[in-house]
Amino acid sequence: MAELTFSIIKPDAVANNKVGDILKMVSDAGLTIKATKMIHLTKTQAEGFYAVHSERPFFGELVEYMMSGPCVVSVFEGDNAIKRYRDLMGATNPADAVEGTIRKAFGASIEANACHGSDGPDTAAIEVPYFFSSLELVN
Ligand code: ATP
Ligand code: MG
């Protein structure tokens, strides 16, 4: 059954001009781009998005990093899209990510790790409407 997942191409990957490469990897993996746009997160938006990590020691740095430059946010669609995109992203720490994954190719560090993807149907259902209206889910 077709499923939606939410993605962020993070500021490091946008600054390094990797948006096209990453979206090509997504398309080559058989996922459809349902919506995409460039945004520059405010502090409030970055804190809200990663609120689940607000007690973690790296939260302050994570928020600063996420608002350090523009991001590209997208919705991808496909059968089992959430797990397929997580697999394509690779491990959180690029040093642990396997060959062929986005984080292996473009991640710089455990923080500046190129991309975010929803980790389950419940988070996708929150993250997609956090960034996109139903009118923007056009494809
Ligand atoms: P994401 O939620 O961005 O898809 P993830 O699910 O692989 O990543 P999480 O544990 O949810 O990993 O961490 C959220 C983000 O916080 C990571 O992607 C990374 O940018 C940052 N992060 C995670 N662990 C650390 C750490 N130990 N030090 C610094 N930043 C970290
Ligand atoms: Mg996560």
CSV table of N, CA and C and ligand atoms in Angstrom, one decimal:
chain,number,residue,atom,x,y,z
A,1,MET,N,0.8,-1.2,0.0
A,1,MET,CA,0.0,0.0,0.0
A,1,MET,C,0.9,1.2,0.0
A,2,ALA,N,0.5,2.2,-0.8
A,2,ALA,CA,1.3,3.4,-0.9
A,2,ALA,C,1.3,4.2,0.4
A,3,GLU,N,2.5,4.6,0.8
A,3,GLU,CA,2.7,5.3,2.1
A,3,GLU,C,3.5,6.6,1.8
A,4,LEU,N,3.2,7.6,2.7
A,4,LEU,CA,4.0,8.9,2.6
A,4,LEU,C,5.0,8.9,3.7
A,5,THR,N,6.2,9.5,3.4
A,5,THR,CA,7.2,9.8,4.4
A,5,THR,C,7.7,11.2,4.2
A,6,PHE,N,8.2,11.8,5.3
A,6,PHE,CA,8.7,13.2,5.3
A,6,PHE,C,10.2,13.2,5.3
A,7,SER,N,10.8,14.1,4.5
A,7,SER,CA,12.3,14.2,4.4
A,7,SER,C,12.7,15.6,4.6
A,8,ILE,N,13.9,15.7,5.2
A,8,ILE,CA,14.6,17.0,5.2
A,8,ILE,C,16.0,16.7,4.6
A,9,ILE,N,16.4,17.5,3.6
A,9,ILE,CA,17.8,17.6,3.2
A,9,ILE,C,18.3,18.7,4.0
A,10,LYS,N,19.3,18.4,4.9
A,10,LYS,CA,19.7,19.3,6.0
A,10,LYS,C,20.7,20.3,5.5
A,11,PRO,N,20.9,21.4,6.3
A,11,PRO,CA,21.7,22.5,5.8
A,11,PRO,C,23.0,22.2,5.3
A,12,ASP,N,23.7,21.2,5.8
A,12,ASP,CA,25.1,20.9,5.3
A,12,ASP,C,25.0,20.4,3.9
A,13,ALA,N,24.0,19.5,3.6
A,13,ALA,CA,23.9,19.0,2.2
A,13,ALA,C,23.4,20.0,1.2
A,14,VAL,N,22.5,20.9,1.7
A,14,VAL,CA,22.1,22.0,0.8
A,14,VAL,C,23.3,22.9,0.5
A,15,ALA,N,24.1,23.3,1.5
A,15,ALA,CA,25.2,24.2,1.3
A,15,ALA,C,26.3,23.5,0.4
A,16,ASN,N,26.4,22.2,0.5
A,16,ASN,CA,27.3,21.5,-0.4
A,16,ASN,C,26.8,21.2,-1.8
A,17,ASN,N,25.6,21.7,-2.1
A,17,ASN,CA,25.0,21.5,-3.4
A,17,ASN,C,24.7,20.1,-3.7
A,18,LYS,N,24.2,19.3,-2.7
A,18,LYS,CA,23.9,17.9,-2.9
A,18,LYS,C,22.4,17.6,-3.1
A,19,VAL,N,21.6,18.7,-3.2
A,19,VAL,CA,20.1,18.4,-3.3
A,19,VAL,C,19.8,17.6,-4.5
A,20,GLY,N,20.3,17.9,-5.7
A,20,GLY,CA,20.0,17.1,-6.9
A,20,GLY,C,20.5,15.7,-6.8
A,21,ASP,N,21.7,15.5,-6.2
A,21,ASP,CA,22.2,14.1,-6.1
A,21,ASP,C,21.3,13.3,-5.2
A,22,ILE,N,20.9,13.9,-4.1
A,22,ILE,CA,20.0,13.2,-3.1
A,22,ILE,C,18.7,12.9,-3.7
A,23,LEU,N,18.1,13.8,-4.4
A,23,LEU,CA,16.7,13.6,-5.0
A,23,LEU,C,16.8,12.5,-6.1
A,24,LYS,N,18.0,12.5,-6.8
A,24,LYS,CA,18.2,11.4,-7.8
A,24,LYS,C,18.3,10.1,-7.1
A,25,MET,N,19.0,10.0,-6.0
A,25,MET,CA,19.0,8.7,-5.3
A,25,MET,C,17.6,8.2,-4.8
A,26,VAL,N,16.8,9.2,-4.4
A,26,VAL,CA,15.5,8.9,-4.0
A,26,VAL,C,14.6,8.4,-5.2
A,27,SER,N,14.7,9.1,-6.3
A,27,SER,CA,14.0,8.6,-7.5
A,27,SER,C,14.5,7.3,-8.0
A,28,ASP,N,15.8,7.1,-8.0
A,28,ASP,CA,16.4,5.8,-8.5
A,28,ASP,C,16.0,4.7,-7.6
A,29,ALA,N,15.7,5.0,-6.3
A,29,ALA,CA,15.2,3.9,-5.4
A,29,ALA,C,13.7,3.6,-5.6
A,30,GLY,N,13.1,4.3,-6.5
A,30,GLY,CA,11.7,4.0,-6.8
A,30,GLY,C,10.7,4.8,-6.0
A,31,LEU,N,11.1,5.8,-5.2
A,31,LEU,CA,10.2,6.6,-4.5
A,31,LEU,C,9.7,7.8,-5.3
A,32,THR,N,8.5,8.2,-5.2
A,32,THR,CA,8.0,9.3,-6.0
A,32,THR,C,8.0,10.6,-5.1
A,33,ILE,N,8.5,11.7,-5.7
A,33,ILE,CA,8.5,13.0,-5.1
A,33,ILE,C,7.1,13.6,-5.1
A,34,LYS,N,6.4,13.7,-4.0
A,34,LYS,CA,5.0,14.1,-3.9
A,34,LYS,C,4.9,15.6,-3.7
A,35,ALA,N,5.9,16.2,-3.1
A,35,ALA,CA,6.0,17.6,-2.8
A,35,ALA,C,7.4,18.0,-2.4
A,36,THR,N,7.9,19.2,-2.7
A,36,THR,CA,9.2,19.6,-2.2
A,36,THR,C,9.3,21.1,-2.2
A,37,LYS,N,10.1,21.7,-1.3
A,37,LYS,CA,10.3,23.1,-1.3
A,37,LYS,C,11.5,23.4,-0.4
A,38,MET,N,12.1,24.6,-0.6
A,38,MET,CA,13.2,25.0,0.2
A,38,MET,C,12.7,26.0,1.3
A,39,ILE,N,13.2,25.8,2.5
A,39,ILE,CA,12.8,26.6,3.6
A,39,ILE,C,14.0,26.9,4.5
A,40,HIS,N,13.9,28.0,5.3
A,40,HIS,CA,15.0,28.3,6.3
A,40,HIS,C,14.3,28.3,7.6
A,41,LEU,N,14.6,27.3,8.4
A,41,LEU,CA,13.8,27.1,9.7
A,41,LEU,C,14.2,28.2,10.7
A,42,THR,N,13.2,28.7,11.4
A,42,THR,CA,13.4,29.6,12.5
A,42,THR,C,13.7,28.7,13.7
A,43,LYS,N,14.2,29.4,14.8
A,43,LYS,CA,14.5,28.7,16.0
A,43,LYS,C,13.3,27.9,16.6
A,44,THR,N,12.1,28.6,16.6
A,44,THR,CA,10.9,28.0,17.1
A,44,THR,C,10.5,26.7,16.2
A,45,GLN,N,10.7,26.9,14.9
A,45,GLN,CA,10.3,25.7,14.1
A,45,GLN,C,11.3,24.6,14.3
A,46,ALA,N,12.6,24.9,14.4
A,46,ALA,CA,13.6,23.8,14.6
A,46,ALA,C,13.4,23.1,16.0
A,47,GLU,N,13.1,23.9,17.0
A,47,GLU,CA,12.9,23.4,18.3
A,47,GLU,C,11.6,22.5,18.3
A,48,GLY,N,10.6,23.0,17.6
A,48,GLY,CA,9.3,22.2,17.5
A,48,GLY,C,9.5,20.9,16.8
A,49,PHE,N,10.2,21.0,15.7
A,49,PHE,CA,10.4,19.8,14.9
A,49,PHE,C,11.2,18.7,15.7
A,50,TYR,N,12.2,19.1,16.4
A,50,TYR,CA,13.0,18.1,17.2
A,50,TYR,C,12.7,18.1,18.7
A,51,ALA,N,11.4,18.5,19.0
A,51,ALA,CA,11.0,18.5,20.4
A,51,ALA,C,11.3,17.2,21.2
A,52,VAL,N,11.1,16.1,20.5
A,52,VAL,CA,11.3,14.8,21.1
A,52,VAL,C,12.7,14.6,21.7
A,53,HIS,N,13.7,15.4,21.2
A,53,HIS,CA,15.1,15.4,21.6
A,53,HIS,C,15.4,16.5,22.6
A,54,SER,N,14.4,17.2,23.1
A,54,SER,CA,14.7,18.4,23.9
A,54,SER,C,15.5,18.2,25.2
A,55,GLU,N,15.5,16.9,25.7
A,55,GLU,CA,16.2,16.6,26.9
A,55,GLU,C,17.6,16.1,26.6
A,56,ARG,N,17.9,15.9,25.3
A,56,ARG,CA,19.2,15.3,25.0
A,56,ARG,C,20.3,16.4,25.1
A,57,PRO,N,21.6,16.0,25.4
A,57,PRO,CA,22.6,17.0,25.6
A,57,PRO,C,23.0,17.8,24.3
A,58,PHE,N,22.7,17.2,23.2
A,58,PHE,CA,23.1,17.8,21.9
A,58,PHE,C,21.9,18.7,21.4
A,59,PHE,N,20.8,18.9,22.1
A,59,PHE,CA,19.6,19.6,21.5
A,59,PHE,C,19.9,21.0,21.1
A,60,GLY,N,20.6,21.8,21.9
A,60,GLY,CA,20.9,23.2,21.6
A,60,GLY,C,21.7,23.3,20.3
A,61,GLU,N,22.7,22.4,20.2
A,61,GLU,CA,23.6,22.4,19.0
A,61,GLU,C,22.8,22.0,17.7
A,62,LEU,N,21.9,21.0,18.0
A,62,LEU,CA,21.1,20.4,16.9
A,62,LEU,C,20.2,21.5,16.3
A,63,VAL,N,19.6,22.3,17.2
A,63,VAL,CA,18.7,23.4,16.8
A,63,VAL,C,19.5,24.4,16.0
A,64,GLU,N,20.7,24.8,16.5
A,64,GLU,CA,21.5,25.8,15.9
A,64,GLU,C,21.9,25.3,14.5
A,65,TYR,N,22.3,24.1,14.4
A,65,TYR,CA,22.6,23.5,13.1
A,65,TYR,C,21.5,23.5,12.1
A,66,MET,N,20.3,23.1,12.6
A,66,MET,CA,19.1,23.0,11.7
A,66,MET,C,18.7,24.4,11.2
A,67,MET,N,19.0,25.5,11.9
A,67,MET,CA,18.7,26.8,11.5
A,67,MET,C,19.9,27.6,10.9
A,68,SER,N,21.0,26.8,10.6
A,68,SER,CA,22.2,27.5,10.1
A,68,SER,C,22.1,27.8,8.6
A,69,GLY,N,21.1,27.3,7.9
A,69,GLY,CA,21.0,27.6,6.5
A,69,GLY,C,19.8,26.9,6.0
A,70,PRO,N,19.4,27.1,4.7
A,70,PRO,CA,18.2,26.6,4.2
A,70,PRO,C,18.2,25.0,4.1
A,71,CYS,N,17.1,24.5,4.2
A,71,CYS,CA,16.8,23.0,4.1
A,71,CYS,C,15.9,22.8,2.9
A,72,VAL,N,15.9,21.6,2.4
A,72,VAL,CA,14.9,21.2,1.4
A,72,VAL,C,14.0,20.1,2.0
A,73,VAL,N,12.7,20.5,2.2
A,73,VAL,CA,11.8,19.5,2.8
A,73,VAL,C,10.9,18.9,1.7
A,74,SER,N,10.6,17.6,1.9
A,74,SER,CA,9.9,16.9,0.8
A,74,SER,C,9.0,15.9,1.4
A,75,VAL,N,8.0,15.4,0.6
A,75,VAL,CA,7.2,14.3,0.9
A,75,VAL,C,7.5,13.3,-0.2
A,76,PHE,N,7.8,12.0,0.2
A,76,PHE,CA,8.0,11.0,-0.8
A,76,PHE,C,6.9,9.9,-0.6
A,77,GLU,N,6.6,9.3,-1.7
A,77,GLU,CA,5.5,8.3,-1.7
A,77,GLU,C,6.0,7.0,-2.3
A,78,GLY,N,5.5,5.9,-1.8
A,78,GLY,CA,5.7,4.6,-2.3
A,78,GLY,C,5.3,3.5,-1.4
A,79,ASP,N,5.3,2.2,-1.9
A,79,ASP,CA,5.0,1.1,-1.0
A,79,ASP,C,6.1,1.1,0.1
A,80,ASN,N,5.7,1.0,1.4
A,80,ASN,CA,6.7,0.9,2.4
A,80,ASN,C,7.7,2.1,2.4
A,81,ALA,N,7.3,3.3,2.1
A,81,ALA,CA,8.2,4.4,1.8
A,81,ALA,C,9.0,4.8,3.1
A,82,ILE,N,8.4,4.7,4.3
A,82,ILE,CA,9.1,5.1,5.5
A,82,ILE,C,10.3,4.3,5.7
A,83,LYS,N,10.2,2.9,5.7
A,83,LYS,CA,11.4,2.1,5.9
A,83,LYS,C,12.3,2.2,4.7
A,84,ARG,N,11.8,2.2,3.5
A,84,ARG,CA,12.7,2.3,2.3
A,84,ARG,C,13.6,3.6,2.4
A,85,TYR,N,13.0,4.7,2.8
A,85,TYR,CA,13.8,5.9,2.8
A,85,TYR,C,14.8,5.9,4.0
A,86,ARG,N,14.4,5.3,5.1
A,86,ARG,CA,15.3,5.2,6.3
A,86,ARG,C,16.5,4.3,5.8
A,87,ASP,N,16.2,3.2,5.1
A,87,ASP,CA,17.3,2.4,4.6
A,87,ASP,C,18.2,3.1,3.7
A,88,LEU,N,17.6,3.9,2.8
A,88,LEU,CA,18.4,4.7,1.8
A,88,LEU,C,19.3,5.8,2.5
A,89,MET,N,18.7,6.3,3.6
A,89,MET,CA,19.5,7.3,4.4
A,89,MET,C,20.7,6.7,5.0
A,90,GLY,N,20.6,5.5,5.6
A,90,GLY,CA,21.7,4.9,6.3
A,90,GLY,C,21.7,5.3,7.8
A,91,ALA,N,22.8,4.8,8.5
A,91,ALA,CA,22.9,5.0,10.0
A,91,ALA,C,23.0,6.5,10.3
A,92,THR,N,22.5,6.9,11.5
A,92,THR,CA,22.6,8.3,12.0
A,92,THR,C,24.0,8.8,11.9
A,93,ASN,N,25.0,8.0,12.3
A,93,ASN,CA,26.4,8.4,12.3
A,93,ASN,C,26.9,8.0,10.9
A,94,PRO,N,27.3,9.0,10.0
A,94,PRO,CA,27.7,8.6,8.7
A,94,PRO,C,28.9,7.6,8.7
A,95,ALA,N,29.7,7.6,9.8
A,95,ALA,CA,30.8,6.7,10.0
A,95,ALA,C,30.3,5.2,10.0
A,96,ASP,N,29.1,5.0,10.4
A,96,ASP,CA,28.5,3.7,10.5
A,96,ASP,C,27.6,3.3,9.3
A,97,ALA,N,27.4,4.3,8.4
A,97,ALA,CA,26.5,4.1,7.3
A,97,ALA,C,27.2,3.2,6.2
A,98,VAL,N,26.4,2.4,5.6
A,98,VAL,CA,26.9,1.5,4.5
A,98,VAL,C,27.0,2.2,3.2
A,99,GLU,N,27.8,1.6,2.3
A,99,GLU,CA,28.0,2.1,0.9
A,99,GLU,C,26.6,2.2,0.2
A,100,GLY,N,26.4,3.2,-0.5
A,100,GLY,CA,25.1,3.3,-1.3
A,100,GLY,C,24.1,4.1,-0.6
A,101,THR,N,24.4,4.5,0.7
A,101,THR,CA,23.4,5.3,1.4
A,101,THR,C,23.7,6.8,1.3
A,102,ILE,N,22.7,7.6,1.6
A,102,ILE,CA,22.9,9.1,1.5
A,102,ILE,C,23.9,9.6,2.5
A,103,ARG,N,23.8,9.1,3.7
A,103,ARG,CA,24.7,9.6,4.8
A,103,ARG,C,26.1,9.1,4.5
A,104,LYS,N,26.3,7.9,4.0
A,104,LYS,CA,27.7,7.5,3.6
A,104,LYS,C,28.2,8.4,2.6
A,105,ALA,N,27.4,8.8,1.6
A,105,ALA,CA,27.9,9.6,0.5
A,105,ALA,C,28.1,11.1,0.9
A,106,PHE,N,27.2,11.6,1.7
A,106,PHE,CA,27.2,13.1,1.9
A,106,PHE,C,27.2,13.5,3.3
A,107,GLY,N,27.1,12.6,4.3
A,107,GLY,CA,27.1,13.0,5.7
A,107,GLY,C,28.5,13.4,6.2
A,108,ALA,N,28.6,14.5,7.0
A,108,ALA,CA,29.9,14.9,7.4
A,108,ALA,C,30.2,14.4,8.9
A,109,SER,N,29.1,14.3,9.7
A,109,SER,CA,29.3,14.0,11.1
A,109,SER,C,28.0,13.5,11.7
A,110,ILE,N,28.0,13.0,12.9
A,110,ILE,CA,26.8,12.5,13.5
A,110,ILE,C,25.7,13.6,13.6
A,111,GLU,N,26.1,14.8,13.6
A,111,GLU,CA,25.1,15.9,13.6
A,111,GLU,C,24.8,16.3,12.2
A,112,ALA,N,25.8,16.7,11.4
A,112,ALA,CA,25.6,17.2,10.1
A,112,ALA,C,25.6,15.9,9.2
A,113,ASN,N,24.4,15.2,9.2
A,113,ASN,CA,24.3,13.9,8.6
A,113,ASN,C,23.4,13.9,7.4
A,114,ALA,N,23.2,15.1,6.7
A,114,ALA,CA,22.7,15.2,5.4
A,114,ALA,C,21.2,15.1,5.2
A,115,CYS,N,20.5,14.3,6.1
A,115,CYS,CA,19.1,14.1,5.8
A,115,CYS,C,18.4,13.6,7.1
A,116,HIS,N,17.1,13.8,7.0
A,116,HIS,CA,16.1,13.3,8.0
A,116,HIS,C,15.1,12.5,7.3
A,117,GLY,N,14.5,11.5,7.9
A,117,GLY,CA,13.4,10.8,7.4
A,117,GLY,C,12.5,10.4,8.6
A,118,SER,N,11.2,10.4,8.4
A,118,SER,CA,10.2,9.9,9.4
A,118,SER,C,10.6,8.5,9.8
A,119,ASP,N,10.5,8.2,11.1
A,119,ASP,CA,10.9,6.9,11.6
A,119,ASP,C,9.7,6.0,11.9
A,120,GLY,N,8.5,6.4,11.5
A,120,GLY,CA,7.3,5.5,11.6
A,120,GLY,C,6.1,6.2,11.1
A,121,PRO,N,5.0,5.5,11.0
A,121,PRO,CA,3.7,6.1,10.5
A,121,PRO,C,3.2,7.2,11.4
A,122,ASP,N,3.4,7.0,12.7
A,122,ASP,CA,2.9,8.1,13.6
A,122,ASP,C,3.7,9.4,13.4
A,123,THR,N,5.0,9.3,13.3
A,123,THR,CA,5.8,10.5,13.1
A,123,THR,C,5.6,11.1,11.7
A,124,ALA,N,5.4,10.3,10.7
A,124,ALA,CA,5.1,10.8,9.3
A,124,ALA,C,3.8,11.6,9.3
A,125,ALA,N,2.8,11.1,10.1
A,125,ALA,CA,1.5,11.7,10.1
A,125,ALA,C,1.6,13.1,10.8
A,126,ILE,N,2.6,13.3,11.7
A,126,ILE,CA,2.8,14.6,12.3
A,126,ILE,C,3.6,15.5,11.4
A,127,GLU,N,4.7,14.9,10.9
A,127,GLU,CA,5.7,15.7,10.2
A,127,GLU,C,5.2,16.2,8.8
A,128,VAL,N,4.5,15.4,8.1
A,128,VAL,CA,4.0,15.9,6.7
A,128,VAL,C,3.2,17.2,6.9
A,129,PRO,N,2.1,17.2,7.7
A,129,PRO,CA,1.3,18.4,7.9
A,129,PRO,C,2.0,19.5,8.6
A,130,TYR,N,3.1,19.2,9.4
A,130,TYR,CA,3.9,20.3,10.0
A,130,TYR,C,4.5,21.2,8.9
A,131,PHE,N,4.8,20.7,7.8
A,131,PHE,CA,5.5,21.4,6.7
A,131,PHE,C,4.7,21.7,5.4
A,132,PHE,N,3.7,20.8,5.2
A,132,PHE,CA,2.9,20.9,3.9
A,132,PHE,C,1.4,20.9,4.2
A,133,SER,N,0.7,21.8,3.4
A,133,SER,CA,-0.7,21.7,3.4
A,133,SER,C,-1.2,20.7,2.4
A,134,SER,N,-2.4,20.2,2.5
A,134,SER,CA,-2.9,19.2,1.6
A,134,SER,C,-2.9,19.7,0.2
A,135,LEU,N,-3.0,21.0,0.0
A,135,LEU,CA,-3.0,21.6,-1.4
A,135,LEU,C,-1.6,21.4,-2.1
A,136,GLU,N,-0.5,21.3,-1.2
A,136,GLU,CA,0.8,21.2,-1.8
A,136,GLU,C,1.2,19.7,-2.1
A,137,LEU,N,0.4,18.8,-1.7
A,137,LEU,CA,0.7,17.4,-2.0
A,137,LEU,C,0.1,17.0,-3.3
A,138,VAL,N,0.8,17.5,-4.4
A,138,VAL,CA,0.1,17.6,-5.7
A,138,VAL,C,0.4,16.4,-6.6
A,139,ASN,N,1.4,15.6,-6.4
A,139,ASN,CA,1.8,14.7,-7.5
A,139,ASN,C,1.0,13.4,-7.3
B,1,ATP,P1,16.6,12.1,12.0
B,1,ATP,O1,15.6,12.1,13.1
B,1,ATP,O2,17.2,13.4,11.7
B,1,ATP,O3,16.1,11.4,10.8
B,1,ATP,P2,17.8,9.8,13.2
B,1,ATP,O4,16.4,9.3,13.4
B,1,ATP,O5,18.8,8.9,12.4
B,1,ATP,O6,17.9,11.2,12.5
B,1,ATP,P3,17.9,10.7,15.9
B,1,ATP,O7,18.4,9.9,17.1
B,1,ATP,O8,16.4,10.9,15.8
B,1,ATP,O9,18.5,10.1,14.6
B,1,ATP,O10,18.7,12.1,16.0
B,1,ATP,C1,18.1,13.3,15.4
B,1,ATP,C2,19.3,14.1,14.9
B,1,ATP,O11,20.0,14.6,16.0
B,1,ATP,C3,20.3,13.3,14.1
B,1,ATP,O12,20.0,13.1,12.7
B,1,ATP,C4,21.5,14.2,14.2
B,1,ATP,O13,21.5,15.3,13.3
B,1,ATP,C5,21.4,14.7,15.6
B,1,ATP,N1,22.2,13.8,16.6
B,1,ATP,C6,21.8,12.6,16.9
B,1,ATP,N2,22.7,12.1,17.8
B,1,ATP,C7,23.6,13.1,18.0
B,1,ATP,C8,24.8,13.2,18.8
B,1,ATP,N3,25.2,12.2,19.6
B,1,ATP,N4,25.5,14.4,18.8
B,1,ATP,C9,25.1,15.4,18.0
B,1,ATP,N5,24.0,15.3,17.2
B,1,ATP,C10,23.3,14.2,17.2
B,2,MG,MG,15.0,10.5,14.3
